[in-house]
Amino acid sequence: MIPKIEQASIQDIKAFQEEKLSELLMYLNENSAYYKRVFLEYNIDVNTIKSLEDLVKIPTTTKDQLQQFNDDFLCVPKNKIIDYVTTSGTLGNPVTFALTDNDLERLAYNEAISFACAGVSENDVLQLMTTIDRRFMAGLAYFLGVRKLGAGIIRVGAGIPELQWDSILKFKPTYLIVVPSFLLKLIEYAEQNDIDVNTSGIKGAICIGESLREQDFSMNVLSKKIKEKWDIELYSTYASTEMETAFTECSEKQGGHQHPELIIVEILDENNNPVNEGEEGELVITTLGVEAMPLLRFKTGDILKTHTTPCTCGRNTMRLGPIVGRKKHMIKYKGTTLYPPALNNVLNDFIEVENFVIEIYQNTIGTDGIRLKIATSVNPSEELKQNIKDHFRAKLRVSPEIEFHDKKIIEKLQFPKMSRKPMVVIDLRI
């Protein structure tokens, strides 16, 4: 189930996207109060934007603008809206997104071809381990996509290893949709209850919210720990509410494939200029085919690289590499620049670390500080604290503050009121 456009030549994909871009600009100029103002303010004639290279003539859209002028992005009358979702609010106040019936159909198409990219077929059954309620787009998208693909789905929701295993053993799903660190909790429960994970019938996991790979696509510490115990295929998928589109790995696991019929991608530097091939920068997206709230040159805040060599899976689409980090979460620590995912990788080296949050704060001299709050599976000790600090010095040349806390305290920090997914990074600077 590979759409023809994804197997087309690079030139044909570009020409296709430029045609879709022209249609989008005309649509926004007619229906979007926000973008009408932008075009007027910057004296932009949408008819002069002919190529993807011309996009630089249009200012970017930021999360702050989306929050401040939320309703002005709506392009349809309210009676056309079928579903309302909100962003998770990781980097500020949540933003409301409205979806029409056509948008829900587009969402279903996106997830169907994304699942197919990871090898899922109509003969599979998927167990959904994320919430489908609380205005969360992802859970709804997964359900719609599985339905469109013709596969089966078991909506269990997040957490509770006992309930997850009850469903796995009863209904025999073949794939899991899951945050990868939760797979370690499933493995732990299975070991404690004499369940053989490798005879459970699970072939693979579509992993969300956490990275599985290093920048060269080799397995990171988290995926290695999972694979040591559970011989299943692990596929990364990356998406956001604003995109209404996913980038999912294929069998080659060399980055998440772009669906060019659904999204235009740019990678920009700090001055909003395109980076050179192979350089990391901020992902900026333009949505195609969205009816209610399309976005033009929206800055996601995620730092990554793209990969454009043809993939042996048969797709010629651009691929996104693993997320380096979020731009707003960049830490400048005693001359070293780093992002929280690098800290995650180091902590995942320790089997004693059961759960954690990373706090970034501004210290008394006005520079960035890092505080790790950790729950352990053993009695915390000065020796363990020193081992963790030494490991950080060796791997990242930093020595963060470390505090040991009860597991319930860490869970409370990770799941503040109204949260739908764990917050591992708490940035106290913003």
mmCIF file of N, CA and C in Angstrom, residues 142-212:
data_model
loop_
_atom_site.group_PDB
_atom_site.id
_atom_site.type_symbol
_atom_site.label_atom_id
_atom_site.label_comp_id
_atom_site.label_asym_id
_atom_site.label_seq_id
_atom_site.Cartn_x
_atom_site.Cartn_y
_atom_site.Cartn_z
ATOM 1 N N TYR A 142 -5.050 7.011 15.314
ATOM 2 C CA TYR A 142 -4.677 5.593 15.227
ATOM 3 C C TYR A 142 -5.909 4.726 14.988
ATOM 4 N N PHE A 143 -6.983 5.013 15.724
ATOM 5 C CA PHE A 143 -8.205 4.231 15.551
ATOM 6 C C PHE A 143 -8.733 4.349 14.125
ATOM 7 N N LEU A 144 -8.805 5.600 13.622
ATOM 8 C CA LEU A 144 -9.328 5.818 12.267
ATOM 9 C C LEU A 144 -8.440 5.155 11.214
ATOM 10 N N GLY A 145 -7.124 5.236 11.424
ATOM 11 C CA GLY A 145 -6.189 4.663 10.458
ATOM 12 C C GLY A 145 -6.263 3.155 10.397
ATOM 13 N N VAL A 146 -6.354 2.521 11.564
ATOM 14 C CA VAL A 146 -6.473 1.054 11.606
ATOM 15 C C VAL A 146 -7.769 0.616 10.927
ATOM 16 N N ARG A 147 -8.835 1.359 11.192
ATOM 17 C CA ARG A 147 -10.143 1.046 10.591
ATOM 18 C C ARG A 147 -10.066 1.163 9.072
ATOM 19 N N LYS A 148 -9.425 2.234 8.580
ATOM 20 C CA LYS A 148 -9.329 2.429 7.131
ATOM 21 C C LYS A 148 -8.468 1.342 6.485
ATOM 22 N N LEU A 149 -7.425 0.927 7.208
ATOM 23 C CA LEU A 149 -6.550 -0.129 6.694
ATOM 24 C C LEU A 149 -7.268 -1.473 6.637
ATOM 25 N N GLY A 150 -8.314 -1.607 7.432
ATOM 26 C CA GLY A 150 -9.062 -2.871 7.461
ATOM 27 C C GLY A 150 -8.563 -3.839 8.507
ATOM 28 N N ALA A 151 -7.654 -3.369 9.369
ATOM 29 C CA ALA A 151 -7.135 -4.216 10.440
ATOM 30 C C ALA A 151 -8.040 -4.106 11.672
ATOM 31 N N GLY A 152 -7.724 -4.908 12.700
ATOM 32 C CA GLY A 152 -8.494 -4.864 13.938
ATOM 33 C C GLY A 152 -7.787 -4.023 14.985
ATOM 34 N N ILE A 153 -8.546 -3.482 15.937
ATOM 35 C CA ILE A 153 -7.935 -2.656 16.989
ATOM 36 C C ILE A 153 -8.579 -2.944 18.339
ATOM 37 N N ILE A 154 -7.725 -2.981 19.369
ATOM 38 C CA ILE A 154 -8.176 -3.181 20.751
ATOM 39 C C ILE A 154 -7.826 -1.909 21.508
ATOM 40 N N ARG A 155 -8.827 -1.144 21.957
ATOM 41 C CA ARG A 155 -8.612 0.156 22.601
ATOM 42 C C ARG A 155 -8.490 -0.032 24.108
ATOM 43 N N VAL A 156 -7.276 -0.238 24.577
ATOM 44 C CA VAL A 156 -7.062 -0.467 26.008
ATOM 45 C C VAL A 156 -6.756 0.842 26.733
ATOM 46 N N GLY A 157 -6.063 1.756 26.062
ATOM 47 C CA GLY A 157 -5.663 2.992 26.725
ATOM 48 C C GLY A 157 -4.294 2.866 27.359
ATOM 49 N N ALA A 158 -3.867 3.920 28.066
ATOM 50 C CA ALA A 158 -2.504 3.981 28.588
ATOM 51 C C ALA A 158 -2.367 3.256 29.923
ATOM 52 N N GLY A 159 -1.130 2.771 30.173
ATOM 53 C CA GLY A 159 -0.776 2.233 31.483
ATOM 54 C C GLY A 159 -1.372 0.874 31.802
ATOM 55 N N ILE A 160 -1.284 0.483 33.065
ATOM 56 C CA ILE A 160 -1.843 -0.742 33.672
ATOM 57 C C ILE A 160 -1.348 -2.009 32.949
ATOM 58 N N PRO A 161 -0.095 -2.436 33.224
ATOM 59 C CA PRO A 161 0.451 -3.634 32.572
ATOM 60 C C PRO A 161 -0.444 -4.866 32.692
ATOM 61 N N GLU A 162 -1.091 -5.044 33.856
ATOM 62 C CA GLU A 162 -1.959 -6.220 34.047
ATOM 63 C C GLU A 162 -3.088 -6.248 33.022
ATOM 64 N N LEU A 163 -3.729 -5.094 32.813
ATOM 65 C CA LEU A 163 -4.821 -5.012 31.845
ATOM 66 C C LEU A 163 -4.299 -5.203 30.416
ATOM 67 N N GLN A 164 -3.139 -4.641 30.135
ATOM 68 C CA GLN A 164 -2.553 -4.803 28.792
ATOM 69 C C GLN A 164 -2.290 -6.276 28.495
ATOM 70 N N TRP A 165 -1.694 -6.970 29.467
ATOM 71 C CA TRP A 165 -1.394 -8.388 29.235
ATOM 72 C C TRP A 165 -2.667 -9.234 29.164
ATOM 73 N N ASP A 166 -3.672 -8.854 29.929
ATOM 74 C CA ASP A 166 -4.952 -9.567 29.842
ATOM 75 C C ASP A 166 -5.493 -9.497 28.414
ATOM 76 N N SER A 167 -5.405 -8.312 27.802
ATOM 77 C CA SER A 167 -5.885 -8.138 26.426
ATOM 78 C C SER A 167 -4.999 -8.860 25.413
ATOM 79 N N ILE A 168 -3.677 -8.790 25.635
ATOM 80 C CA ILE A 168 -2.753 -9.461 24.709
ATOM 81 C C ILE A 168 -3.017 -10.965 24.695
ATOM 82 N N LEU A 169 -3.150 -11.542 25.882
ATOM 83 C CA LEU A 169 -3.334 -13.003 25.966
ATOM 84 C C LEU A 169 -4.733 -13.422 25.506
ATOM 85 N N LYS A 170 -5.717 -12.539 25.668
ATOM 86 C CA LYS A 170 -7.096 -12.885 25.302
ATOM 87 C C LYS A 170 -7.359 -12.690 23.814
ATOM 88 N N PHE A 171 -6.894 -11.558 23.259
ATOM 89 C CA PHE A 171 -7.267 -11.190 21.881
ATOM 90 C C PHE A 171 -6.166 -11.422 20.844
ATOM 91 N N LYS A 172 -4.956 -11.722 21.310
ATOM 92 C CA LYS A 172 -3.833 -12.056 20.416
ATOM 93 C C LYS A 172 -3.526 -10.971 19.375
ATOM 94 N N PRO A 173 -3.329 -9.730 19.780
ATOM 95 C CA PRO A 173 -2.921 -8.705 18.814
ATOM 96 C C PRO A 173 -1.540 -9.032 18.252
ATOM 97 N N THR A 174 -1.241 -8.484 17.077
ATOM 98 C CA THR A 174 0.063 -8.724 16.447
ATOM 99 C C THR A 174 0.981 -7.510 16.546
ATOM 100 N N TYR A 175 0.400 -6.311 16.755
ATOM 101 C CA TYR A 175 1.193 -5.090 16.914
ATOM 102 C C TYR A 175 0.686 -4.296 18.107
ATOM 103 N N LEU A 176 1.599 -3.550 18.721
ATOM 104 C CA LEU A 176 1.240 -2.642 19.795
ATOM 105 C C LEU A 176 1.514 -1.209 19.346
ATOM 106 N N ILE A 177 0.649 -0.267 19.742
ATOM 107 C CA ILE A 177 0.898 1.166 19.557
ATOM 108 C C ILE A 177 1.192 1.701 20.940
ATOM 109 N N VAL A 178 2.454 2.133 21.177
ATOM 110 C CA VAL A 178 2.895 2.271 22.560
ATOM 111 C C VAL A 178 4.067 3.248 22.683
ATOM 112 N N VAL A 179 4.176 3.890 23.841
ATOM 113 C CA VAL A 179 5.389 4.627 24.202
ATOM 114 C C VAL A 179 6.447 3.576 24.534
ATOM 115 N N PRO A 180 7.619 3.593 23.893
ATOM 116 C CA PRO A 180 8.555 2.467 24.013
ATOM 117 C C PRO A 180 9.010 2.142 25.435
ATOM 118 N N SER A 181 9.189 3.156 26.298
ATOM 119 C CA SER A 181 9.629 2.851 27.669
ATOM 120 C C SER A 181 8.591 2.011 28.413
ATOM 121 N N PHE A 182 7.317 2.092 27.991
ATOM 122 C CA PHE A 182 6.283 1.276 28.633
ATOM 123 C C PHE A 182 6.467 -0.208 28.299
ATOM 124 N N LEU A 183 7.127 -0.498 27.179
ATOM 125 C CA LEU A 183 7.412 -1.898 26.847
ATOM 126 C C LEU A 183 8.280 -2.540 27.932
ATOM 127 N N LEU A 184 9.168 -1.754 28.550
ATOM 128 C CA LEU A 184 9.997 -2.288 29.640
ATOM 129 C C LEU A 184 9.132 -2.669 30.838
ATOM 130 N N LYS A 185 8.080 -1.890 31.085
ATOM 131 C CA LYS A 185 7.152 -2.211 32.180
ATOM 132 C C LYS A 185 6.359 -3.487 31.857
ATOM 133 N N LEU A 186 5.997 -3.646 30.582
ATOM 134 C CA LEU A 186 5.297 -4.874 30.165
ATOM 135 C C LEU A 186 6.207 -6.089 30.317
ATOM 136 N N ILE A 187 7.477 -5.923 29.978
ATOM 137 C CA ILE A 187 8.453 -7.015 30.126
ATOM 138 C C ILE A 187 8.612 -7.370 31.601
ATOM 139 N N GLU A 188 8.730 -6.357 32.445
ATOM 140 C CA GLU A 188 8.897 -6.580 33.892
ATOM 141 C C GLU A 188 7.692 -7.329 34.467
ATOM 142 N N TYR A 189 6.490 -6.894 34.077
ATOM 143 C CA TYR A 189 5.276 -7.572 34.569
ATOM 144 C C TYR A 189 5.253 -9.023 34.086
ATOM 145 N N ALA A 190 5.611 -9.229 32.823
ATOM 146 C CA ALA A 190 5.603 -10.587 32.259
ATOM 147 C C ALA A 190 6.568 -11.495 33.027
ATOM 148 N N GLU A 191 7.749 -10.969 33.340
ATOM 149 C CA GLU A 191 8.741 -11.776 34.075
ATOM 150 C C GLU A 191 8.240 -12.125 35.467
ATOM 151 N N GLN A 192 7.526 -11.202 36.090
ATOM 152 C CA GLN A 192 7.017 -11.443 37.450
ATOM 153 C C GLN A 192 5.825 -12.393 37.473
ATOM 154 N N ASN A 193 5.187 -12.563 36.309
ATOM 155 C CA ASN A 193 3.963 -13.382 36.253
ATOM 156 C C ASN A 193 4.075 -14.555 35.282
ATOM 157 N N ASP A 194 5.300 -14.983 35.034
ATOM 158 C CA ASP A 194 5.566 -16.185 34.212
ATOM 159 C C ASP A 194 4.911 -16.118 32.836
ATOM 160 N N ILE A 195 4.946 -14.949 32.230
ATOM 161 C CA ILE A 195 4.461 -14.787 30.853
ATOM 162 C C ILE A 195 5.672 -14.722 29.935
ATOM 163 N N ASP A 196 5.676 -15.567 28.912
ATOM 164 C CA ASP A 196 6.771 -15.561 27.936
ATOM 165 C C ASP A 196 6.443 -14.545 26.843
ATOM 166 N N VAL A 197 7.133 -13.401 26.873
ATOM 167 C CA VAL A 197 6.820 -12.342 25.909
ATOM 168 C C VAL A 197 7.025 -12.808 24.475
ATOM 169 N N ASN A 198 7.968 -13.720 24.275
ATOM 170 C CA ASN A 198 8.314 -14.122 22.909
ATOM 171 C C ASN A 198 7.410 -15.198 22.323
ATOM 172 N N THR A 199 6.434 -15.661 23.105
ATOM 173 C CA THR A 199 5.420 -16.562 22.543
ATOM 174 C C THR A 199 4.045 -15.896 22.595
ATOM 175 N N SER A 200 4.030 -14.582 22.785
ATOM 176 C CA SER A 200 2.763 -13.852 22.948
ATOM 177 C C SER A 200 2.078 -13.552 21.621
ATOM 178 N N GLY A 201 2.797 -13.729 20.514
ATOM 179 C CA GLY A 201 2.218 -13.445 19.197
ATOM 180 C C GLY A 201 2.440 -12.021 18.713
ATOM 181 N N ILE A 202 3.081 -11.172 19.534
ATOM 182 C CA ILE A 202 3.362 -9.792 19.125
ATOM 183 C C ILE A 202 4.525 -9.794 18.132
ATOM 184 N N LYS A 203 4.290 -9.222 16.947
ATOM 185 C CA LYS A 203 5.343 -9.141 15.926
ATOM 186 C C LYS A 203 6.119 -7.840 16.010
ATOM 187 N N GLY A 204 5.423 -6.760 16.385
ATOM 188 C CA GLY A 204 6.097 -5.478 16.366
ATOM 189 C C GLY A 204 5.368 -4.438 17.182
ATOM 190 N N ALA A 205 6.052 -3.298 17.364
ATOM 191 C CA ALA A 205 5.468 -2.173 18.106
ATOM 192 C C ALA A 205 5.680 -0.894 17.314
ATOM 193 N N ILE A 206 4.594 -0.141 17.152
ATOM 194 C CA ILE A 206 4.661 1.199 16.568
ATOM 195 C C ILE A 206 4.889 2.138 17.749
ATOM 196 N N CYS A 207 6.081 2.740 17.809
ATOM 197 C CA CYS A 207 6.506 3.447 19.016
ATOM 198 C C CYS A 207 6.371 4.959 18.866
ATOM 199 N N ILE A 208 5.771 5.567 19.858
ATOM 200 C CA ILE A 208 5.473 7.001 19.810
ATOM 201 C C ILE A 208 6.091 7.712 21.009
ATOM 202 N N GLY A 209 6.408 8.990 20.839
ATOM 203 C CA GLY A 209 6.758 9.845 21.965
ATOM 204 C C GLY A 209 8.194 9.801 22.434
ATOM 205 N N GLU A 210 8.936 8.746 22.118
ATOM 206 C CA GLU A 210 10.331 8.622 22.530
ATOM 207 C C GLU A 210 11.139 8.047 21.378
ATOM 208 N N SER A 211 12.393 8.451 21.304
ATOM 209 C CA SER A 211 13.251 8.005 20.202
ATOM 210 C C SER A 211 13.748 6.577 20.435
ATOM 211 N N LEU A 212 13.913 5.855 19.346
ATOM 212 C CA LEU A 212 14.476 4.501 19.382
ATOM 213 C C LEU A 212 15.889 4.448 18.820
#
